[in-house]
Amino acid sequence: MFYEVIDKIMDSKDTTVGGGSASAAAGAMAAGLVGMVARLSLGKDYGLTDERYLAIAEELDGYTAALKDGAVEDTKSYLGIKASFGLPKTTVEEKAARRAAIEAAAVQAATVPLTNGRMALKIYEICKEMEGRFNSAAGSDMEAGIMLAKMAIVDTALNIEANLSLIKTPEINAMFAANAEILKNSVK
């Protein structure tokens, strides 16, 4: 399913997959690249132990898998919002049920990028730990990983914010808004 999501991201005619899935995919690519750099740094004295490089690579492998799933989940959460907007709204009861369904779907659609953004932030923190302590032959790979991680962090925050207008419960809205701000500020 992940590769179907990637194909849809690159299809300008498809409107079911967007930036949230793209940012999760960027995070997965960041984790893969930085994990590769950690593995390329094994057996040499670049400032971290081989055990740490291996632990970093294995941790990043987990983020790669989780963020690939996160890209799929982001698409599903958007489709949940779309389905909620399609609910009937003729009677007072239908309107109330529709509003509740839209808010529940929006909470899910904000939760997914928050989870993905937190993983991207952990990837970025690993990048900072490895700064100047990796095989310099893989410098362009490391830089690509850093840029992809930053993009993933910022865009997941923007995706959270995109759902705020649909979340009418003030405490929940404020929690998501604060977390989006934390994510954005983490890469300044």
mmCIF file with all atom_site columns, N, CA and C in Angstrom, residues 14-53:
data_model
loop_
_atom_site.group_PDB
_atom_site.id
_atom_site.type_symbol
_atom_site.label_atom_id
_atom_site.label_alt_id
_atom_site.label_comp_id
_atom_site.label_asym_id
_atom_site.label_entity_id
_atom_site.label_seq_id
_atom_site.pdbx_PDB_ins_code
_atom_site.Cartn_x
_atom_site.Cartn_y
_atom_site.Cartn_z
_atom_site.occupancy
_atom_site.B_iso_or_equiv
_atom_site.pdbx_formal_charge
_atom_site.auth_seq_id
_atom_site.auth_comp_id
_atom_site.auth_asym_id
_atom_site.auth_atom_id
_atom_site.pdbx_PDB_model_num
ATOM 1   N N  . ASP A 1 14 ? -4.600 12.991 -8.892 1.00 0.00 ? 14 ASP A N  1
ATOM 2   C CA . ASP A 1 14 ? -5.155 12.318 -7.716 1.00 0.00 ? 14 ASP A CA 1
ATOM 3   C C  . ASP A 1 14 ? -5.206 13.295 -6.552 1.00 0.00 ? 14 ASP A C  1
ATOM 4   N N  . THR A 1 15 ? -6.366 13.415 -5.938 1.00 0.00 ? 15 THR A N  1
ATOM 5   C CA . THR A 1 15 ? -6.525 14.348 -4.818 1.00 0.00 ? 15 THR A CA 1
ATOM 6   C C  . THR A 1 15 ? -6.779 13.626 -3.496 1.00 0.00 ? 15 THR A C  1
ATOM 7   N N  . THR A 1 16 ? -6.504 12.328 -3.446 1.00 0.00 ? 16 THR A N  1
ATOM 8   C CA . THR A 1 16 ? -6.752 11.576 -2.214 1.00 0.00 ? 16 THR A CA 1
ATOM 9   C C  . THR A 1 16 ? -5.529 11.482 -1.315 1.00 0.00 ? 16 THR A C  1
ATOM 10  N N  . VAL A 1 17 ? -4.361 11.818 -1.832 1.00 0.00 ? 17 VAL A N  1
ATOM 11  C CA . VAL A 1 17 ? -3.121 11.734 -1.061 1.00 0.00 ? 17 VAL A CA 1
ATOM 12  C C  . VAL A 1 17 ? -2.439 13.093 -1.143 1.00 0.00 ? 17 VAL A C  1
ATOM 13  N N  . GLY A 1 18 ? -1.963 13.574 0.004  1.00 0.00 ? 18 GLY A N  1
ATOM 14  C CA . GLY A 1 18 ? -1.361 14.896 -0.016 1.00 0.00 ? 18 GLY A CA 1
ATOM 15  C C  . GLY A 1 18 ? -0.095 15.013 0.797  1.00 0.00 ? 18 GLY A C  1
ATOM 16  N N  . GLY A 1 19 ? 0.101  16.216 1.331  1.00 0.00 ? 19 GLY A N  1
ATOM 17  C CA . GLY A 1 19 ? 1.330  16.556 2.017  1.00 0.00 ? 19 GLY A CA 1
ATOM 18  C C  . GLY A 1 19 ? 1.610  15.743 3.261  1.00 0.00 ? 19 GLY A C  1
ATOM 19  N N  . GLY A 1 20 ? 0.590  15.317 3.968  1.00 0.00 ? 20 GLY A N  1
ATOM 20  C CA . GLY A 1 20 ? 0.814  14.517 5.163  1.00 0.00 ? 20 GLY A CA 1
ATOM 21  C C  . GLY A 1 20 ? 1.488  13.205 4.839  1.00 0.00 ? 20 GLY A C  1
ATOM 22  N N  . SER A 1 21 ? 1.016  12.552 3.801  1.00 0.00 ? 21 SER A N  1
ATOM 23  C CA . SER A 1 21 ? 1.647  11.298 3.371  1.00 0.00 ? 21 SER A CA 1
ATOM 24  C C  . SER A 1 21 ? 3.029  11.571 2.803  1.00 0.00 ? 21 SER A C  1
ATOM 25  N N  . ALA A 1 22 ? 3.171  12.675 2.078  1.00 0.00 ? 22 ALA A N  1
ATOM 26  C CA . ALA A 1 22 ? 4.483  13.031 1.523  1.00 0.00 ? 22 ALA A CA 1
ATOM 27  C C  . ALA A 1 22 ? 5.486  13.306 2.632  1.00 0.00 ? 22 ALA A C  1
ATOM 28  N N  . SER A 1 23 ? 5.056  13.978 3.693  1.00 0.00 ? 23 SER A N  1
ATOM 29  C CA . SER A 1 23 ? 5.986  14.271 4.780  1.00 0.00 ? 23 SER A CA 1
ATOM 30  C C  . SER A 1 23 ? 6.385  13.000 5.521  1.00 0.00 ? 23 SER A C  1
ATOM 31  N N  . ALA A 1 24 ? 5.455  12.063 5.671  1.00 0.00 ? 24 ALA A N  1
ATOM 32  C CA . ALA A 1 24 ? 5.807  10.781 6.295  1.00 0.00 ? 24 ALA A CA 1
ATOM 33  C C  . ALA A 1 24 ? 6.800  10.026 5.426  1.00 0.00 ? 24 ALA A C  1
ATOM 34  N N  . ALA A 1 25 ? 6.584  10.048 4.117  1.00 0.00 ? 25 ALA A N  1
ATOM 35  C CA . ALA A 1 25 ? 7.520  9.388  3.197  1.00 0.00 ? 25 ALA A CA 1
ATOM 36  C C  . ALA A 1 25 ? 8.895  10.060 3.258  1.00 0.00 ? 25 ALA A C  1
ATOM 37  N N  . ALA A 1 26 ? 8.912  11.388 3.362  1.00 0.00 ? 26 ALA A N  1
ATOM 38  C CA . ALA A 1 26 ? 10.188 12.105 3.490  1.00 0.00 ? 26 ALA A CA 1
ATOM 39  C C  . ALA A 1 26 ? 10.899 11.679 4.773  1.00 0.00 ? 26 ALA A C  1
ATOM 40  N N  . GLY A 1 27 ? 10.159 11.533 5.849  1.00 0.00 ? 27 GLY A N  1
ATOM 41  C CA . GLY A 1 27 ? 10.749 11.064 7.096  1.00 0.00 ? 27 GLY A CA 1
ATOM 42  C C  . GLY A 1 27 ? 11.317 9.666  6.968  1.00 0.00 ? 27 GLY A C  1
ATOM 43  N N  . ALA A 1 28 ? 10.584 8.794  6.273  1.00 0.00 ? 28 ALA A N  1
ATOM 44  C CA . ALA A 1 28 ? 11.070 7.425  6.055  1.00 0.00 ? 28 ALA A CA 1
ATOM 45  C C  . ALA A 1 28 ? 12.358 7.443  5.237  1.00 0.00 ? 28 ALA A C  1
ATOM 46  N N  . MET A 1 29 ? 12.411 8.297  4.220  1.00 0.00 ? 29 MET A N  1
ATOM 47  C CA . MET A 1 29 ? 13.632 8.398  3.416  1.00 0.00 ? 29 MET A CA 1
ATOM 48  C C  . MET A 1 29 ? 14.784 8.958  4.252  1.00 0.00 ? 29 MET A C  1
ATOM 49  N N  . ALA A 1 30 ? 14.496 9.944  5.099  1.00 0.00 ? 30 ALA A N  1
ATOM 50  C CA . ALA A 1 30 ? 15.530 10.499 5.978  1.00 0.00 ? 30 ALA A CA 1
ATOM 51  C C  . ALA A 1 30 ? 16.100 9.410  6.872  1.00 0.00 ? 30 ALA A C  1
ATOM 52  N N  . ALA A 1 31 ? 15.224 8.618  7.463  1.00 0.00 ? 31 ALA A N  1
ATOM 53  C CA . ALA A 1 31 ? 15.683 7.550  8.353  1.00 0.00 ? 31 ALA A CA 1
ATOM 54  C C  . ALA A 1 31 ? 16.528 6.537  7.593  1.00 0.00 ? 31 ALA A C  1
ATOM 55  N N  . GLY A 1 32 ? 16.099 6.187  6.396  1.00 0.00 ? 32 GLY A N  1
ATOM 56  C CA . GLY A 1 32 ? 16.862 5.229  5.598  1.00 0.00 ? 32 GLY A CA 1
ATOM 57  C C  . GLY A 1 32 ? 18.241 5.748  5.235  1.00 0.00 ? 32 GLY A C  1
ATOM 58  N N  . LEU A 1 33 ? 18.305 7.004  4.820  1.00 0.00 ? 33 LEU A N  1
ATOM 59  C CA . LEU A 1 33 ? 19.591 7.587  4.438  1.00 0.00 ? 33 LEU A CA 1
ATOM 60  C C  . LEU A 1 33 ? 20.537 7.723  5.624  1.00 0.00 ? 33 LEU A C  1
ATOM 61  N N  . VAL A 1 34 ? 20.045 8.239  6.734  1.00 0.00 ? 34 VAL A N  1
ATOM 62  C CA . VAL A 1 34 ? 20.902 8.443  7.895  1.00 0.00 ? 34 VAL A CA 1
ATOM 63  C C  . VAL A 1 34 ? 21.320 7.095  8.486  1.00 0.00 ? 34 VAL A C  1
ATOM 64  N N  . GLY A 1 35 ? 20.422 6.118  8.443  1.00 0.00 ? 35 GLY A N  1
ATOM 65  C CA . GLY A 1 35 ? 20.792 4.781  8.889  1.00 0.00 ? 35 GLY A CA 1
ATOM 66  C C  . GLY A 1 35 ? 21.896 4.184  8.024  1.00 0.00 ? 35 GLY A C  1
ATOM 67  N N  . MET A 1 36 ? 21.816 4.426  6.725  1.00 0.00 ? 36 MET A N  1
ATOM 68  C CA . MET A 1 36 ? 22.870 3.966  5.815  1.00 0.00 ? 36 MET A CA 1
ATOM 69  C C  . MET A 1 36 ? 24.197 4.634  6.158  1.00 0.00 ? 36 MET A C  1
ATOM 70  N N  . VAL A 1 37 ? 24.162 5.947  6.436  1.00 0.00 ? 37 VAL A N  1
ATOM 71  C CA . VAL A 1 37 ? 25.384 6.666  6.799  1.00 0.00 ? 37 VAL A CA 1
ATOM 72  C C  . VAL A 1 37 ? 25.974 6.088  8.088  1.00 0.00 ? 37 VAL A C  1
ATOM 73  N N  . ALA A 1 38 ? 25.115 5.760  9.039  1.00 0.00 ? 38 ALA A N  1
ATOM 74  C CA . ALA A 1 38 ? 25.611 5.155  10.284 1.00 0.00 ? 38 ALA A CA 1
ATOM 75  C C  . ALA A 1 38 ? 26.308 3.826  9.988  1.00 0.00 ? 38 ALA A C  1
ATOM 76  N N  . ARG A 1 39 ? 25.716 3.025  9.119  1.00 0.00 ? 39 ARG A N  1
ATOM 77  C CA . ARG A 1 39 ? 26.334 1.737  8.774  1.00 0.00 ? 39 ARG A CA 1
ATOM 78  C C  . ARG A 1 39 ? 27.653 1.941  8.007  1.00 0.00 ? 39 ARG A C  1
ATOM 79  N N  . LEU A 1 40 ? 27.703 2.963  7.168  1.00 0.00 ? 40 LEU A N  1
ATOM 80  C CA . LEU A 1 40 ? 28.941 3.254  6.445  1.00 0.00 ? 40 LEU A CA 1
ATOM 81  C C  . LEU A 1 40 ? 30.038 3.794  7.360  1.00 0.00 ? 40 LEU A C  1
ATOM 82  N N  . SER A 1 41 ? 29.675 4.147  8.572  1.00 0.00 ? 41 SER A N  1
ATOM 83  C CA . SER A 1 41 ? 30.640 4.675  9.532  1.00 0.00 ? 41 SER A CA 1
ATOM 84  C C  . SER A 1 41 ? 31.185 3.594  10.467 1.00 0.00 ? 41 SER A C  1
ATOM 85  N N  . LEU A 1 42 ? 30.696 2.385  10.343 1.00 0.00 ? 42 LEU A N  1
ATOM 86  C CA . LEU A 1 42 ? 31.164 1.276  11.183 1.00 0.00 ? 42 LEU A CA 1
ATOM 87  C C  . LEU A 1 42 ? 32.617 0.934  10.875 1.00 0.00 ? 42 LEU A C  1
ATOM 88  N N  . GLY A 1 43 ? 33.337 0.533  11.891 1.00 0.00 ? 43 GLY A N  1
ATOM 89  C CA . GLY A 1 43 ? 34.702 0.059  11.705 1.00 0.00 ? 43 GLY A CA 1
ATOM 90  C C  . GLY A 1 43 ? 35.738 1.142  11.541 1.00 0.00 ? 43 GLY A C  1
ATOM 91  N N  . LYS A 1 44 ? 35.320 2.373  11.740 1.00 0.00 ? 44 LYS A N  1
ATOM 92  C CA . LYS A 1 44 ? 36.262 3.485  11.602 1.00 0.00 ? 44 LYS A CA 1
ATOM 93  C C  . LYS A 1 44 ? 36.105 4.387  12.812 1.00 0.00 ? 44 LYS A C  1
ATOM 94  N N  . ASP A 1 45 ? 37.050 5.242  13.055 1.00 0.00 ? 45 ASP A N  1
ATOM 95  C CA . ASP A 1 45 ? 36.989 6.128  14.211 1.00 0.00 ? 45 ASP A CA 1
ATOM 96  C C  . ASP A 1 45 ? 36.473 7.502  13.780 1.00 0.00 ? 45 ASP A C  1
ATOM 97  N N  . TYR A 1 46 ? 35.140 7.623  13.762 1.00 0.00 ? 46 TYR A N  1
ATOM 98  C CA . TYR A 1 46 ? 34.528 8.907  13.411 1.00 0.00 ? 46 TYR A CA 1
ATOM 99  C C  . TYR A 1 46 ? 33.932 9.615  14.626 1.00 0.00 ? 46 TYR A C  1
ATOM 100 N N  . GLY A 1 47 ? 34.115 9.040  15.802 1.00 0.00 ? 47 GLY A N  1
ATOM 101 C CA . GLY A 1 47 ? 33.656 9.729  17.001 1.00 0.00 ? 47 GLY A CA 1
ATOM 102 C C  . GLY A 1 47 ? 32.595 9.004  17.798 1.00 0.00 ? 47 GLY A C  1
ATOM 103 N N  . LEU A 1 48 ? 31.946 8.026  17.204 1.00 0.00 ? 48 LEU A N  1
ATOM 104 C CA . LEU A 1 48 ? 30.987 7.205  17.935 1.00 0.00 ? 48 LEU A CA 1
ATOM 105 C C  . LEU A 1 48 ? 31.465 5.760  17.879 1.00 0.00 ? 48 LEU A C  1
ATOM 106 N N  . THR A 1 49 ? 31.034 4.968  18.832 1.00 0.00 ? 49 THR A N  1
ATOM 107 C CA . THR A 1 49 ? 31.427 3.561  18.833 1.00 0.00 ? 49 THR A CA 1
ATOM 108 C C  . THR A 1 49 ? 30.648 2.802  17.771 1.00 0.00 ? 49 THR A C  1
ATOM 109 N N  . ASP A 1 50 ? 31.179 1.671  17.355 1.00 0.00 ? 50 ASP A N  1
ATOM 110 C CA . ASP A 1 50 ? 30.452 0.822  16.408 1.00 0.00 ? 50 ASP A CA 1
ATOM 111 C C  . ASP A 1 50 ? 29.102 0.405  16.981 1.00 0.00 ? 50 ASP A C  1
ATOM 112 N N  . GLU A 1 51 ? 29.071 0.154  18.290 1.00 0.00 ? 51 GLU A N  1
ATOM 113 C CA . GLU A 1 51 ? 27.804 -0.229 18.924 1.00 0.00 ? 51 GLU A CA 1
ATOM 114 C C  . GLU A 1 51 ? 26.777 0.886  18.774 1.00 0.00 ? 51 GLU A C  1
ATOM 115 N N  . ARG A 1 52 ? 27.217 2.137  18.920 1.00 0.00 ? 52 ARG A N  1
ATOM 116 C CA . ARG A 1 52 ? 26.280 3.262  18.786 1.00 0.00 ? 52 ARG A CA 1
ATOM 117 C C  . ARG A 1 52 ? 25.831 3.424  17.346 1.00 0.00 ? 52 ARG A C  1
ATOM 118 N N  . TYR A 1 53 ? 26.755 3.320  16.391 1.00 0.00 ? 53 TYR A N  1
ATOM 119 C CA . TYR A 1 53 ? 26.353 3.418  14.982 1.00 0.00 ? 53 TYR A CA 1
ATOM 120 C C  . TYR A 1 53 ? 25.328 2.338  14.643 1.00 0.00 ? 53 TYR A C  1
#
